[in-house]
Amino acid sequence: MTSATDPYPRAPEAAAPPSAEPDGGPAKAPRWSLPALAAILVLAGVLYSWNLSSSSLNSFYSAAVLSGTQSWKAWFFGSLDAGNFLTVDKPPLVLMVMGLSCRVLGYGTWQMMLPLIAAALGTIWIVHASVKRIWGHGAAAVAALVLALTPITVAINRDNNPDTLLVLLMVAGAALALRAVRDGRLLPLVGSAVCFGLAFNTKMLQGYIALPAVFAVYLYAARGGLLRRVRNLAVAAVALAVSSFWWAAAVSLVPASSRPYIGGSTDGTAWDLIMGYNGLGRV
């Protein structure tokens, strides 16, 4: 502070730098944050992989994965048998992931479950990163720990059902949508739509559960004018359609005599599976 009679006037002190980034994330992580996240991931990995055995897995999907290691055609269609007579009653994305793992590492329980355990850990990491950006490291650690230890989370991450991959893709889609809301950019929104489209190819309409809320939040809260938001949502809708229906469209291009019967359908088509058994049949 200076006065009119001060012979040595001093320049005003510079304002202290902000302690947080513009998006609300802390400028510097506390030293305990990364070790805490690592400990949570290790704990989750142990819980999800300890004493795994084939008896705890869904034999329906195990058979389809085995078929996928014996026939690329069975791998693409999600066939229960290498002869491609009948498929499972879900789209084959999770079977494709497990099948690739088993083709590289050999067929077995661990080889089948490895990508799903990695997906489960990825979900925890995304939740931690998303919460940290808004509410800080303490809340992020709590959120990651709660997700990792929730009993149903442990249960679904110890079998080969599609739910583990489904949750990863839905959480990733929501996280990317929140990023798009914050910065108003198109690319994260398109990435979000692709994640939800891949979730559709994991468990069909269940992959869309959070989609209406995600798009509504973007339309209401994203930066930029209304016209820009609507235009971005239209582009995202195209990405969603392509990433959702590429498999069903590809199946439709194969003559019925050259493809397996689509399990769960009434006419052997993927479209009937979408609208019937995995669509209105679930209402």
Tab-separated table of C-alpha atoms in Angstrom:
chain	number	residue	atom	x	y	z
A	1	MET	CA	0.000	0.000	0.000
A	2	THR	CA	1.304	3.499	-0.811
A	3	SER	CA	0.352	7.041	0.154
A	4	ALA	CA	0.825	10.429	-1.415
A	5	THR	CA	3.777	11.095	0.903
A	6	ASP	CA	5.482	7.724	0.444
A	7	PRO	CA	8.910	8.428	-1.117
A	8	TYR	CA	9.219	4.859	-2.365
A	9	PRO	CA	5.949	3.963	-4.041
A	10	ARG	CA	5.537	0.287	-4.884
A	11	ALA	CA	3.671	-1.317	-7.734
A	12	PRO	CA	0.436	-3.054	-6.813
A	13	GLU	CA	0.860	-6.708	-5.919
A	14	ALA	CA	-0.089	-9.160	-8.646
A	15	ALA	CA	-3.225	-11.149	-8.075
A	16	ALA	CA	-2.649	-14.669	-6.823
A	17	PRO	CA	-2.982	-17.301	-9.544
A	18	PRO	CA	-6.219	-19.233	-9.450
A	19	SER	CA	-6.062	-22.544	-7.624
A	20	ALA	CA	-8.242	-24.334	-10.096
A	21	GLU	CA	-8.487	-24.749	-13.830
A	22	PRO	CA	-11.329	-23.027	-15.706
A	23	ASP	CA	-13.328	-26.232	-15.838
A	24	GLY	CA	-13.237	-26.665	-12.093
A	25	GLY	CA	-10.523	-29.314	-11.900
A	26	PRO	CA	-7.706	-28.782	-9.399
A	27	ALA	CA	-4.506	-27.334	-10.795
A	28	LYS	CA	-2.355	-29.817	-8.906
A	29	ALA	CA	-3.366	-33.222	-7.649
A	30	PRO	CA	-2.665	-34.043	-4.002
A	31	ARG	CA	0.054	-36.622	-3.546
A	32	TRP	CA	-2.350	-39.252	-2.252
A	33	SER	CA	-4.716	-39.095	-5.240
A	34	LEU	CA	-2.881	-41.298	-7.728
A	35	PRO	CA	-1.865	-43.959	-5.152
A	36	ALA	CA	-5.471	-44.052	-3.933
A	37	LEU	CA	-6.782	-44.620	-7.453
A	38	ALA	CA	-4.139	-47.282	-8.068
A	39	ALA	CA	-5.092	-49.048	-4.829
A	40	ILE	CA	-8.778	-49.001	-5.783
A	41	LEU	CA	-8.005	-50.439	-9.216
A	42	VAL	CA	-5.811	-53.171	-7.738
A	43	LEU	CA	-8.481	-54.043	-5.181
A	44	ALA	CA	-11.127	-54.165	-7.900
A	45	GLY	CA	-8.919	-56.283	-10.139
A	46	VAL	CA	-8.412	-58.809	-7.351
A	47	LEU	CA	-12.125	-58.951	-6.546
A	48	TYR	CA	-13.100	-59.421	-10.177
A	49	SER	CA	-10.481	-62.056	-10.991
A	50	TRP	CA	-9.981	-64.055	-7.801
A	51	ASN	CA	-10.713	-67.776	-8.132
A	52	LEU	CA	-12.479	-67.518	-11.468
A	53	SER	CA	-13.702	-70.807	-12.884
A	54	SER	CA	-15.637	-71.859	-15.932
A	55	SER	CA	-18.524	-73.013	-13.726
A	56	SER	CA	-19.237	-69.388	-12.768
A	57	LEU	CA	-19.552	-68.266	-16.391
A	58	ASN	CA	-22.542	-68.232	-18.713
A	59	SER	CA	-22.121	-71.426	-20.742
A	60	PHE	CA	-24.302	-69.938	-23.484
A	61	TYR	CA	-21.752	-67.201	-24.174
A	62	SER	CA	-18.778	-69.463	-23.501
A	63	ALA	CA	-19.924	-71.745	-26.315
A	64	ALA	CA	-20.285	-68.781	-28.666
A	65	VAL	CA	-16.790	-67.544	-27.805
A	66	LEU	CA	-15.374	-71.012	-28.476
A	67	SER	CA	-17.156	-71.081	-31.835
A	68	GLY	CA	-15.686	-67.688	-32.637
A	69	THR	CA	-12.186	-69.050	-32.104
A	70	GLN	CA	-12.887	-71.815	-34.621
A	71	SER	CA	-14.674	-69.833	-37.331
A	72	TRP	CA	-14.445	-66.178	-38.304
A	73	LYS	CA	-17.984	-66.425	-39.636
A	74	ALA	CA	-19.188	-67.614	-36.230
A	75	TRP	CA	-17.178	-64.797	-34.619
A	76	PHE	CA	-18.939	-62.167	-36.732
A	77	PHE	CA	-22.463	-63.503	-36.332
A	78	GLY	CA	-22.125	-64.602	-32.706
A	79	SER	CA	-22.971	-68.200	-33.518
A	80	LEU	CA	-23.381	-70.813	-30.825
A	81	ASP	CA	-21.674	-73.406	-33.004
A	82	ALA	CA	-18.810	-73.284	-35.455
A	83	GLY	CA	-21.158	-74.720	-38.086
A	84	ASN	CA	-23.185	-71.492	-37.890
A	85	PHE	CA	-26.623	-72.968	-37.350
A	86	LEU	CA	-27.881	-70.572	-34.634
A	87	THR	CA	-26.663	-67.335	-33.004
A	88	VAL	CA	-27.055	-66.067	-29.468
A	89	ASP	CA	-29.989	-63.766	-28.754
A	90	LYS	CA	-27.844	-60.637	-28.450
A	91	PRO	CA	-25.632	-58.695	-30.847
A	92	PRO	CA	-22.113	-60.094	-30.827
A	93	LEU	CA	-19.873	-57.177	-29.795
A	94	VAL	CA	-18.908	-58.603	-26.406
A	95	LEU	CA	-18.414	-62.031	-27.995
A	96	MET	CA	-16.153	-60.445	-30.589
A	97	VAL	CA	-14.011	-58.892	-27.856
A	98	MET	CA	-13.733	-62.123	-25.874
A	99	GLY	CA	-13.234	-64.125	-29.056
A	100	LEU	CA	-10.290	-61.990	-30.152
A	101	SER	CA	-8.703	-62.406	-26.736
A	102	CYS	CA	-9.086	-66.175	-26.932
A	103	ARG	CA	-7.762	-66.292	-30.483
A	104	VAL	CA	-4.597	-64.524	-29.349
A	105	LEU	CA	-4.113	-66.140	-25.930
A	106	GLY	CA	-5.934	-69.449	-26.330
A	107	TYR	CA	-9.383	-70.478	-25.180
A	108	GLY	CA	-9.923	-70.518	-21.427
A	109	THR	CA	-11.635	-68.780	-18.535
A	110	TRP	CA	-8.860	-66.275	-17.890
A	111	GLN	CA	-8.362	-65.520	-21.556
A	112	MET	CA	-12.094	-64.940	-21.970
A	113	MET	CA	-12.448	-62.743	-18.897
A	114	LEU	CA	-9.303	-60.653	-19.329
A	115	PRO	CA	-10.847	-57.993	-21.625
A	116	LEU	CA	-13.962	-57.784	-19.447
A	117	ILE	CA	-11.929	-57.232	-16.294
A	118	ALA	CA	-9.995	-54.545	-18.171
A	119	ALA	CA	-13.330	-52.986	-19.185
A	120	ALA	CA	-14.499	-52.991	-15.564
A	121	LEU	CA	-11.325	-51.234	-14.438
A	122	GLY	CA	-11.728	-48.768	-17.290
A	123	THR	CA	-15.204	-47.900	-16.039
A	124	ILE	CA	-13.836	-47.144	-12.572
A	125	TRP	CA	-11.123	-44.943	-14.063
A	126	ILE	CA	-13.624	-42.985	-16.180
A	127	VAL	CA	-15.904	-42.399	-13.185
A	128	HIS	CA	-12.928	-41.215	-11.139
A	129	ALA	CA	-11.767	-38.842	-13.875
A	130	SER	CA	-15.250	-37.433	-14.463
A	131	VAL	CA	-16.010	-36.813	-10.791
A	132	LYS	CA	-12.541	-35.371	-10.147
A	133	ARG	CA	-12.979	-32.763	-12.854
A	134	ILE	CA	-16.028	-31.268	-11.132
A	135	TRP	CA	-15.947	-32.170	-7.441
A	136	GLY	CA	-12.280	-32.828	-6.762
A	137	HIS	CA	-10.017	-35.716	-5.826
A	138	GLY	CA	-11.690	-36.700	-2.570
A	139	ALA	CA	-15.105	-37.143	-4.142
A	140	ALA	CA	-13.528	-38.949	-7.098
A	141	ALA	CA	-11.835	-41.485	-4.833
A	142	VAL	CA	-15.087	-42.128	-2.961
A	143	ALA	CA	-17.045	-42.536	-6.203
A	144	ALA	CA	-14.482	-44.950	-7.640
A	145	LEU	CA	-14.387	-47.004	-4.439
A	146	VAL	CA	-18.176	-47.213	-4.169
A	147	LEU	CA	-18.466	-48.305	-7.788
A	148	ALA	CA	-15.708	-50.878	-7.408
A	149	LEU	CA	-17.182	-52.456	-4.263
A	150	THR	CA	-20.906	-52.347	-5.033
A	151	PRO	CA	-21.984	-56.014	-4.810
A	152	ILE	CA	-23.814	-56.090	-8.133
A	153	THR	CA	-20.765	-54.531	-9.798
A	154	VAL	CA	-18.554	-57.286	-8.420
A	155	ALA	CA	-21.076	-59.917	-9.505
A	156	ILE	CA	-21.458	-58.802	-13.123
A	157	ASN	CA	-17.719	-58.285	-13.520
A	158	ARG	CA	-17.036	-61.897	-12.559
A	159	ASP	CA	-19.012	-63.460	-15.406
A	160	ASN	CA	-18.961	-63.269	-19.181
A	161	ASN	CA	-22.354	-61.650	-19.713
A	162	PRO	CA	-22.433	-58.444	-21.809
A	163	ASP	CA	-23.165	-56.138	-18.867
A	164	THR	CA	-19.547	-55.257	-18.061
A	165	LEU	CA	-18.869	-53.952	-21.560
A	166	LEU	CA	-22.315	-52.337	-21.660
A	167	VAL	CA	-21.611	-50.320	-18.502
A	168	LEU	CA	-18.187	-49.236	-19.769
A	169	LEU	CA	-19.627	-47.922	-23.023
A	170	MET	CA	-22.541	-46.143	-21.342
A	171	VAL	CA	-20.289	-44.502	-18.747
A	172	ALA	CA	-17.838	-43.469	-21.461
A	173	GLY	CA	-20.717	-42.052	-23.496
A	174	ALA	CA	-21.980	-40.027	-20.551
A	175	ALA	CA	-18.482	-38.748	-19.723
A	176	LEU	CA	-17.868	-37.612	-23.295
A	177	ALA	CA	-21.265	-35.927	-23.398
A	178	LEU	CA	-20.430	-33.978	-20.236
A	179	ARG	CA	-17.202	-32.844	-21.862
A	180	ALA	CA	-19.194	-31.727	-24.897
A	181	VAL	CA	-21.551	-29.770	-22.636
A	182	ARG	CA	-18.632	-27.987	-20.973
A	183	ASP	CA	-16.755	-26.926	-24.091
A	184	GLY	CA	-19.487	-27.004	-26.746
A	185	ARG	CA	-17.318	-29.001	-29.161
A	186	LEU	CA	-18.771	-31.462	-31.637
A	187	LEU	CA	-16.139	-34.217	-31.434
A	188	PRO	CA	-16.831	-35.325	-27.836
A	189	LEU	CA	-20.552	-35.409	-28.616
A	190	VAL	CA	-19.950	-37.625	-31.649
A	191	GLY	CA	-17.717	-39.835	-29.512
A	192	SER	CA	-20.518	-40.091	-26.976
A	193	ALA	CA	-22.978	-41.122	-29.687
A	194	VAL	CA	-20.577	-43.785	-30.972
A	195	CYS	CA	-20.200	-45.190	-27.452
A	196	PHE	CA	-23.962	-45.473	-27.084
A	197	GLY	CA	-24.171	-47.046	-30.532
A	198	LEU	CA	-21.613	-49.668	-29.529
A	199	ALA	CA	-23.556	-50.186	-26.304
A	200	PHE	CA	-26.567	-50.942	-28.507
A	201	ASN	CA	-24.489	-53.605	-30.238
A	202	THR	CA	-23.697	-55.048	-26.832
A	203	LYS	CA	-27.206	-55.408	-25.399
A	204	MET	CA	-29.433	-53.568	-27.867
A	205	LEU	CA	-32.031	-51.151	-26.446
A	206	GLN	CA	-30.592	-51.395	-22.939
A	207	GLY	CA	-27.640	-49.461	-24.309
A	208	TYR	CA	-29.946	-46.492	-24.895
A	209	ILE	CA	-31.214	-46.197	-21.311
A	210	ALA	CA	-29.264	-43.026	-20.538
A	211	LEU	CA	-29.279	-41.616	-24.065
A	212	PRO	CA	-32.412	-39.391	-23.878
A	213	ALA	CA	-31.162	-37.705	-20.700
A	214	VAL	CA	-27.678	-37.222	-22.148
A	215	PHE	CA	-28.941	-35.580	-25.331
A	216	ALA	CA	-31.464	-33.468	-23.384
A	217	VAL	CA	-28.731	-32.149	-21.088
A	218	TYR	CA	-26.595	-31.254	-24.094
A	219	LEU	CA	-29.471	-29.458	-25.804
A	220	TYR	CA	-30.264	-27.480	-22.657
A	221	ALA	CA	-26.853	-26.743	-21.165
A	222	ALA	CA	-24.131	-26.920	-23.824
A	223	ARG	CA	-22.253	-23.798	-24.817
A	224	GLY	CA	-23.148	-22.062	-28.057
A	225	GLY	CA	-26.400	-20.993	-29.608
A	226	LEU	CA	-29.460	-23.178	-29.934
A	227	LEU	CA	-28.979	-23.633	-33.677
A	228	ARG	CA	-25.431	-24.874	-33.158
A	229	ARG	CA	-26.541	-27.311	-30.470
A	230	VAL	CA	-29.306	-28.690	-32.675
A	231	ARG	CA	-26.892	-29.045	-35.596
A	232	ASN	CA	-24.371	-30.879	-33.425
A	233	LEU	CA	-27.066	-33.206	-32.133
A	234	ALA	CA	-28.111	-33.971	-35.709
A	235	VAL	CA	-24.535	-34.951	-36.574
A	236	ALA	CA	-24.352	-37.047	-33.409
A	237	ALA	CA	-27.615	-38.755	-34.356
A	238	VAL	CA	-26.065	-39.848	-37.653
A	239	ALA	CA	-23.042	-41.229	-35.799
A	240	LEU	CA	-25.399	-42.996	-33.397
A	241	ALA	CA	-27.349	-44.609	-36.235
A	242	VAL	CA	-24.220	-45.832	-38.021
A	243	SER	CA	-22.597	-47.225	-34.874
A	244	SER	CA	-25.868	-48.836	-33.777
A	245	PHE	CA	-27.050	-50.531	-36.953
A	246	TRP	CA	-23.903	-51.492	-38.852
A	247	TRP	CA	-24.087	-55.100	-37.658
A	248	ALA	CA	-27.804	-55.528	-38.339
A	249	ALA	CA	-27.352	-53.995	-41.790
A	250	ALA	CA	-24.408	-56.275	-42.555
A	251	VAL	CA	-26.394	-59.327	-41.459
A	252	SER	CA	-29.259	-58.280	-43.725
A	253	LEU	CA	-26.930	-58.147	-46.719
A	254	VAL	CA	-26.074	-61.833	-46.297
A	255	PRO	CA	-28.652	-64.194	-47.830
A	256	ALA	CA	-30.592	-66.180	-45.250
A	257	SER	CA	-29.263	-69.416	-46.717
A	258	SER	CA	-25.678	-68.273	-46.090
A	259	ARG	CA	-26.006	-67.084	-42.504
A	260	PRO	CA	-27.033	-68.672	-39.213
A	261	TYR	CA	-30.528	-68.235	-37.839
A	262	ILE	CA	-30.597	-65.185	-35.560
A	263	GLY	CA	-31.428	-66.509	-32.110
A	264	GLY	CA	-34.362	-64.848	-30.365
A	265	SER	CA	-35.960	-63.695	-33.620
A	266	THR	CA	-39.129	-65.084	-35.171
A	267	ASP	CA	-38.004	-64.791	-38.780
A	268	GLY	CA	-34.236	-65.195	-38.621
A	269	THR	CA	-33.431	-61.495	-39.085
A	270	ALA	CA	-31.506	-59.083	-36.902
A	271	TRP	CA	-34.214	-56.436	-37.324
A	272	ASP	CA	-36.819	-58.714	-35.769
A	273	LEU	CA	-34.440	-59.372	-32.872
A	274	ILE	CA	-34.084	-55.616	-32.352
A	275	MET	CA	-37.791	-54.821	-32.489
A	276	GLY	CA	-39.136	-58.021	-30.961
A	277	TYR	CA	-37.250	-60.110	-28.415
A	278	ASN	CA	-34.809	-57.344	-27.447
A	279	GLY	CA	-37.229	-54.481	-28.136
A	280	LEU	CA	-40.971	-54.428	-27.568
A	281	GLY	CA	-40.753	-57.911	-26.101
A	282	ARG	CA	-38.881	-56.425	-23.134
A	283	VAL	CA	-41.483	-53.753	-22.391
